[in-house]
Short mmCIF file of C-alpha atoms and ligand atoms in Angstrom, two decimals:
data_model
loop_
_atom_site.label_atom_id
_atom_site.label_comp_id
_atom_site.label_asym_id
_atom_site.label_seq_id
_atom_site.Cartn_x
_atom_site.Cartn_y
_atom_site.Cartn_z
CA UNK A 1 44.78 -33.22 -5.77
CA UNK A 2 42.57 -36.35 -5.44
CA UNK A 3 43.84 -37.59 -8.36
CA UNK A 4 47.54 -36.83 -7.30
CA UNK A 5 47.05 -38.88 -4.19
CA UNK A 6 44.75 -41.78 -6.45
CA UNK A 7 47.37 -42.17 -8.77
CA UNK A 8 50.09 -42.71 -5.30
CA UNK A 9 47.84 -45.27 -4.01
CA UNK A 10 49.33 -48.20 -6.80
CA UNK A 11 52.97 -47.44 -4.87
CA UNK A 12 54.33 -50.31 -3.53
CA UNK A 13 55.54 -50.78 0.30
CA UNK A 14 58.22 -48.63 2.14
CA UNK A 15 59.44 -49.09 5.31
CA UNK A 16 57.48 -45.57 6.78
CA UNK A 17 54.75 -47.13 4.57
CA UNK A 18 54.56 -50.67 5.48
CA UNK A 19 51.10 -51.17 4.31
CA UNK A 20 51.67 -49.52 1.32
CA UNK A 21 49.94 -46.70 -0.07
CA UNK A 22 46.60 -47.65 -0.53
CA UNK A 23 45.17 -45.08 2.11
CA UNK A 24 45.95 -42.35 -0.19
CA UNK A 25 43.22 -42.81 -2.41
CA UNK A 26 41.14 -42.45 0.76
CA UNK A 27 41.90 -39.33 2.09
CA UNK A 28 41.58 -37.87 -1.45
CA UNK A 29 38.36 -39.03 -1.67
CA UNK A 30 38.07 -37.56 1.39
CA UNK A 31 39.64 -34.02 0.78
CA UNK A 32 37.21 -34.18 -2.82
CA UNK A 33 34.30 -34.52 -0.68
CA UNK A 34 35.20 -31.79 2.05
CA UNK A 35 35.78 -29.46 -1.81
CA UNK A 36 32.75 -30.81 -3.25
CA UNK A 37 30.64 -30.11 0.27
CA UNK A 38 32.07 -26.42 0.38
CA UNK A 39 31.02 -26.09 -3.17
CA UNK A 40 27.56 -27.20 -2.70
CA UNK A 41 26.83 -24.99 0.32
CA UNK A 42 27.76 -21.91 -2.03
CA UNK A 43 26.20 -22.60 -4.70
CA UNK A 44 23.21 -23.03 -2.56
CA UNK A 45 23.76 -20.02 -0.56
CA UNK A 46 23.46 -18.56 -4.13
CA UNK A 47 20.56 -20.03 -5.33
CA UNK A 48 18.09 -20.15 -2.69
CA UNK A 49 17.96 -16.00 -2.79
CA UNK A 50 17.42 -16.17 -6.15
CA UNK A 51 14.25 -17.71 -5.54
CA UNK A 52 13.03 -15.19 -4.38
CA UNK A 53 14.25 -12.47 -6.60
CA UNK A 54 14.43 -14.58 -9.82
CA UNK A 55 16.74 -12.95 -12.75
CA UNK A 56 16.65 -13.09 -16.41
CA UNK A 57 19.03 -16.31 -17.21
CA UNK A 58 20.85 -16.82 -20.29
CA UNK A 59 19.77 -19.71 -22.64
CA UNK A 60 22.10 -20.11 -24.53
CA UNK A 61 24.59 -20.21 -22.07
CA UNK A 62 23.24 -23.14 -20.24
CA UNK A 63 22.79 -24.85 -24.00
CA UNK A 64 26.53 -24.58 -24.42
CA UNK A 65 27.39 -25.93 -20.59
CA UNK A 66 24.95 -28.59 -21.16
CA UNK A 67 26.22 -29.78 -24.24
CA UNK A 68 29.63 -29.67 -22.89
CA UNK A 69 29.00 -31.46 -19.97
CA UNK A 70 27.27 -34.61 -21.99
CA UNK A 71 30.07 -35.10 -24.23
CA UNK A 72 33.01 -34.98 -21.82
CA UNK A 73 31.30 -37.15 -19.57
CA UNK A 74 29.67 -39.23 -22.29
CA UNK A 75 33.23 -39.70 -23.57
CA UNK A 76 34.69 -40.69 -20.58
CA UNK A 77 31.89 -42.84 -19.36
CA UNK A 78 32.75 -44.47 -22.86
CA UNK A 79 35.85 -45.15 -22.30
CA UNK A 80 35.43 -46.58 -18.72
CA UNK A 81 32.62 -49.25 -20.64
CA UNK A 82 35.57 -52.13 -21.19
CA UNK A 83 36.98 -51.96 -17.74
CA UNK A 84 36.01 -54.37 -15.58
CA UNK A 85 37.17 -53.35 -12.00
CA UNK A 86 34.89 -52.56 -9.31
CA UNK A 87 36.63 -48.80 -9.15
CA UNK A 88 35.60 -48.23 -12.63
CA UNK A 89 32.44 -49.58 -12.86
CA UNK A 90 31.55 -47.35 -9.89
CA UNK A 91 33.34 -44.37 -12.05
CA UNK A 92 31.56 -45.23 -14.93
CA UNK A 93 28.00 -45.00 -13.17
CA UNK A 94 28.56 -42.19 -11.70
CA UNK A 95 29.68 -40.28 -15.06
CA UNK A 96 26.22 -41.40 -16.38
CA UNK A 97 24.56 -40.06 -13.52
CA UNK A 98 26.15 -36.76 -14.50
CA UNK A 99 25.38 -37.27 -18.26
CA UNK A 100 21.40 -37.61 -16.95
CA UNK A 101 22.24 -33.98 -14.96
CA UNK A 102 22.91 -32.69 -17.90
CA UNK A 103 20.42 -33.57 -20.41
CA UNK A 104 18.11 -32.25 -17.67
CA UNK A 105 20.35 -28.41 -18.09
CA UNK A 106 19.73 -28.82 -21.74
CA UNK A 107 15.75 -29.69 -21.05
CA UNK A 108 15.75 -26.66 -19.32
CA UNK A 109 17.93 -23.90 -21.51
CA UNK A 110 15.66 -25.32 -24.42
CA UNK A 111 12.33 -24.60 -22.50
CA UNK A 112 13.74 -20.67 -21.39
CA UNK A 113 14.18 -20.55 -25.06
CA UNK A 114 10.57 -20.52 -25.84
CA UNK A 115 9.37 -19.15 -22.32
CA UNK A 116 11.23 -17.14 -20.23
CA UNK A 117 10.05 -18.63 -16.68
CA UNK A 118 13.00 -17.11 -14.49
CA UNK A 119 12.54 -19.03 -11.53
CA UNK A 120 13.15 -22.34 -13.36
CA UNK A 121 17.33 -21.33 -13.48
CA UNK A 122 17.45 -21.22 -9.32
CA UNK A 123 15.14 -24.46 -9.22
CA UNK A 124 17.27 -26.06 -11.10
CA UNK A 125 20.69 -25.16 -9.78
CA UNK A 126 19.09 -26.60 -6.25
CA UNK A 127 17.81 -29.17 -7.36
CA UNK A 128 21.41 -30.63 -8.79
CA UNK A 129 23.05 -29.02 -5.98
CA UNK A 130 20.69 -31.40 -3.11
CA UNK A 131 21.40 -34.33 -5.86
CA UNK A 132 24.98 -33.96 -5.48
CA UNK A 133 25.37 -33.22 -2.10
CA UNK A 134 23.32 -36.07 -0.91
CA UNK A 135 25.61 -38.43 -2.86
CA UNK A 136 28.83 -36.62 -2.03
CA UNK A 137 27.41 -37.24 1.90
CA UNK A 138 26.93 -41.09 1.42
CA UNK A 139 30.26 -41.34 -0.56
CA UNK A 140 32.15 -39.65 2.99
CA UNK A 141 30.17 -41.55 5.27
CA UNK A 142 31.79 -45.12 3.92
CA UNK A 143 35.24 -43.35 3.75
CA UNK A 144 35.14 -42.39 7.25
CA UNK A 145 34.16 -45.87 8.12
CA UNK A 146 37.10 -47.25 6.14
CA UNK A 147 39.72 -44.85 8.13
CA UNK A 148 37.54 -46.02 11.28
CA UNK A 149 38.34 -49.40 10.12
CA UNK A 150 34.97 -51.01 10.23
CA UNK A 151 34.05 -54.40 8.41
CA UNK A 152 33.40 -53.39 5.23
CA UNK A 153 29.11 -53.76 4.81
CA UNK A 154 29.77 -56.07 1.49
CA UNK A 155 31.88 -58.92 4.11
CA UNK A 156 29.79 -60.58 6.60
CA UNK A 157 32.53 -61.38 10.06
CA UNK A 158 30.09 -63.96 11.22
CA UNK A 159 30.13 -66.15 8.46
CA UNK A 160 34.17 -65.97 7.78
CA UNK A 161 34.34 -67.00 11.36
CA UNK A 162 31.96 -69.66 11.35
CA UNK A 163 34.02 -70.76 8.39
CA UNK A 164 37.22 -70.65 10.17
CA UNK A 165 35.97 -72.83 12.77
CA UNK A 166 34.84 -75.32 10.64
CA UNK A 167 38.24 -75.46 9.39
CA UNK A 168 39.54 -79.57 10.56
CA UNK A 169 41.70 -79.60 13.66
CA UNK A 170 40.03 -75.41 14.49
CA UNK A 171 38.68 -75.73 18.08
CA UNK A 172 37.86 -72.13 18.42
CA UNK A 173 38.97 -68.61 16.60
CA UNK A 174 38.89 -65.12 18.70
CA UNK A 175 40.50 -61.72 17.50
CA UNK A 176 39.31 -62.34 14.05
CA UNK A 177 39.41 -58.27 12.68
CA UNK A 178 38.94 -57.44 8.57
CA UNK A 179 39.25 -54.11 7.60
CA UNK A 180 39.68 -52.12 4.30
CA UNK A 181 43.26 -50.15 2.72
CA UNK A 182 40.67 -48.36 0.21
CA UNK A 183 37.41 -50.77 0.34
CA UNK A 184 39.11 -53.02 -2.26
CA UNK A 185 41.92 -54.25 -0.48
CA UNK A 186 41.69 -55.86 2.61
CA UNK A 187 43.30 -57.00 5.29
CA UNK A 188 42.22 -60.04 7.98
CA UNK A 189 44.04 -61.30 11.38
CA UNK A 190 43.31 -64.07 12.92
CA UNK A 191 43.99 -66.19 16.10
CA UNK A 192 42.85 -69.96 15.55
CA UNK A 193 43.12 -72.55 18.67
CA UNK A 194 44.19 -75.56 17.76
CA UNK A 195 44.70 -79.02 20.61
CA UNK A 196 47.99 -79.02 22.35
CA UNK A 197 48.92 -81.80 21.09
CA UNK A 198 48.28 -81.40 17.34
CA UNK A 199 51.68 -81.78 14.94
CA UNK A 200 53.28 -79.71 12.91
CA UNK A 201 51.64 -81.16 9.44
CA UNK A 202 48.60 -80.84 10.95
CA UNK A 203 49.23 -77.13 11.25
CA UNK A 204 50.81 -76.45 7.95
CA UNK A 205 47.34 -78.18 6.98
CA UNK A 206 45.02 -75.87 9.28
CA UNK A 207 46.94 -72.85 7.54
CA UNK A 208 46.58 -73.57 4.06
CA UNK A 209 42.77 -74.71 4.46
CA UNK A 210 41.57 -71.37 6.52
CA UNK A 211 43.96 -69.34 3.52
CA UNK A 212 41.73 -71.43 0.98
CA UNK A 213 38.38 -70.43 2.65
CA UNK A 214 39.50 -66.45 2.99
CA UNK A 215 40.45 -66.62 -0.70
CA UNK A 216 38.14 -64.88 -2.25
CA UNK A 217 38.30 -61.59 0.15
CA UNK A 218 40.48 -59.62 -1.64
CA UNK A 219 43.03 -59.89 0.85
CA UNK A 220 46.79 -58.23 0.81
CA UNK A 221 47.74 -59.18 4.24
CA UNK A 222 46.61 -61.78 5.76
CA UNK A 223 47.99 -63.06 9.45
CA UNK A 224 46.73 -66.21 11.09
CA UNK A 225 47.84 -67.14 14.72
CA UNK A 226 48.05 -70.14 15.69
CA UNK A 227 47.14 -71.17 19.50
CA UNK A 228 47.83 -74.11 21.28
CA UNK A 229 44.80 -74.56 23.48
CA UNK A 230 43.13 -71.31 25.17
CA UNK A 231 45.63 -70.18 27.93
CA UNK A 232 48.32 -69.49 25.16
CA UNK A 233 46.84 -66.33 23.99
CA UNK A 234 48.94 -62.94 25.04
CA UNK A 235 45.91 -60.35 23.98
CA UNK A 236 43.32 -60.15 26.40
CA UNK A 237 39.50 -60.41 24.91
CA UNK A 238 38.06 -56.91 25.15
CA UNK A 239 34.80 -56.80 24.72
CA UNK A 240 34.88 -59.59 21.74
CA UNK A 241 33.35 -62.13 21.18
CA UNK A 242 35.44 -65.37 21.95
ZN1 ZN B 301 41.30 -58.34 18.73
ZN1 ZN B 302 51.64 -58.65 4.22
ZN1 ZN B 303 44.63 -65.23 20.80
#
């Protein structure tokens, strides 16, 4: 499912769609987490009786899962090494993270080997289970703030502003909003006041310097308004800063 909507994300722009389809990839990460959440709570509800009432677990059984485990996501974490984008190299972490789980299965399903401790299998499966969760938890909490379209925590407002308005010919900037498609693409708007009396090259000028200092943002729409002194906006100033 997540993966269905991922791989609809690279679609280009409809009309319904203007934006594209960048979101998608969001709310699959989203409905993954929701899965993954469920699934934790489960397993949990599972394991936390048998804490108390510890059973005979089989050894060899969590040999053969751990083994698994560390070689699909060994491979895959592999083949993730030479890619360079952000996505992956989050991917690619992650996978090793999961590689580490594992060992610690096989640490374990090689110790019940020798001595049967039966409380070590529940111990275990909570342990993973809190691991997971807490990292499934952090994961939702920055998609929710990309629906909620907040500034993304790696892009600091202040200092684009501060740049804008040190753009030549700038007097003042207000309405400046950036917000993430999928917390790699982004999009900024603008509103720059220039004086009434400034000409059209020196406009075409303004533009192309405050594109040039946005530039490196990552940005796939980008709208810059362009004011003639400060009675010509049409938006009122709610509650931001001017
Ligand atoms: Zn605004
Ligand atoms: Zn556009
Ligand atoms: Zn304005």
């Amino acid at each position: 499912m997540a993966w269905y909507l991922a791989g609809y994300s690279e679609k280009g722009q409809t009309k319904r769609y203007s934006y594209g389809y960048r979101r998608f990839s969001l709310l699959g990460a989203f409905i993954n987490a929701v899965v993954l959440i469920v699934g934790s709570l489960y397993i949990l509800s599972e394991a936390i009786p048998r804490l108390l009432n510890p059973e005979h677990s089989s050894a060899p059984g969590m040999i053969v899962f751990a083994l698994v485990g560390i070689a699909v996501n060994g491979v895959a974490a592999l083949r993730l090494k030479n890619d360079q984008t952000m996505n992956a190299q989050v991917v690619a972490c992650h996978l090793l993270e999961d590689v580490l789980g594992w060992v610690v299965v096989l640490v374990v399903g090689l110790t019940l080997v020798f001595v049967d401790i039966h409380v070590l299998d529940p111990i275990l499966s909570i342990l993973i289970t809190l691991y997971v969760l807490y990292n499934v938890i952090s994961k939702l909490k920055k998609t929710v703030e990309l629906f909620l379209q907040a500034t993304p925590t790696s892009i600091d407002l202040d200092a684009i502003v501060q740049k804008l308005e040190a753009v030549p010919g700038v007097k003042s900037s207000h309405h400046t909003h950036l917000w993430s498609l999928d917390g790699e693409h982004n999009v900024l708007s603008t509103h720059l006041v220039v004086d009434e009396r400034t000409s059209r090259e020196e406009v075409m000028r303004v533009k192309a310097t405050s594109k040039a200092t946005v530039n490196d943002l990552n940005l796939e729409h980008l709208t810059i308004e362009i004011e003639y002194g400060d009675k010509d906006c049409t938006l009122e100033h709610r509650g931001e800063a001017k």
